[in-house]
Amino acid sequence: MKQQKFKKLITTKRLNLKPIEPSFEFANLLYDEISHNRDFFKFMPFALVKKPEEEYDFLVSGKQNAESGKAVSYAMFLKNTNEFVGMVSVHSISWKRESGEFGAWVCKKFAHQGFATEGTKALEAYFFQMGFHKLSAKANIKNKASCGTLKKLGLTKDGIERDATFNKQMQEWESFAVFSKLSSEYKK
């Protein structure tokens, strides 16, 4: 499959998904959300960010990865208010293998309202329509919300990756449920 440029806007019923753009204003917004809700984000590797400059570096890296076709992250905004909701992304993109791994997170105040599912479903549709063969995702086995989102999206649970990484915030080894969906399983 030939590498393609990523869309500048993906819309859903309630959301606008826009590729991340580095700015100190957005970096501060991300940092404030994470630093005030560290326990809520305990399963996420970015929960240990110590200053807004680290968020800015993440945004710059994300834009570079999108430009090179390695990954793409979209910020989710409410259509009616333009309020920031969270992020969805596809990383570990292989154009040769026609595959990628997606992830999502939402701000604490938007949790359990279906926004992660809605944003991920839109990104899933976009990638399968581009011609991708397989999309996968991993979620900490203790993160019931993320595992539930992946099940709602109709992904198949492929197995458990045991003690895959050490979570410094929780001071324990994390095991991940591994999920995937093939293009033949995608329903438009």
mmCIF file of C-alpha atoms in Angstrom, residues 27 61 68 79 83 150 170:
data_model
loop_
_atom_site.group_PDB
_atom_site.id
_atom_site.type_symbol
_atom_site.label_atom_id
_atom_site.label_comp_id
_atom_site.label_asym_id
_atom_site.label_seq_id
_atom_site.Cartn_x
_atom_site.Cartn_y
_atom_site.Cartn_z
ATOM 1 C CA ALA A 27 0.547 21.866 25.673
ATOM 2 C CA SER A 61 7.098 14.671 17.941
ATOM 3 C CA SER A 68 6.547 10.895 8.061
ATOM 4 C CA LYS A 79 -18.751 20.192 17.536
ATOM 5 C CA GLU A 83 -14.234 22.174 23.846
ATOM 6 C CA LEU A 150 -12.424 -2.095 22.437
ATOM 7 C CA MET A 170 1.625 2.454 40.046
#
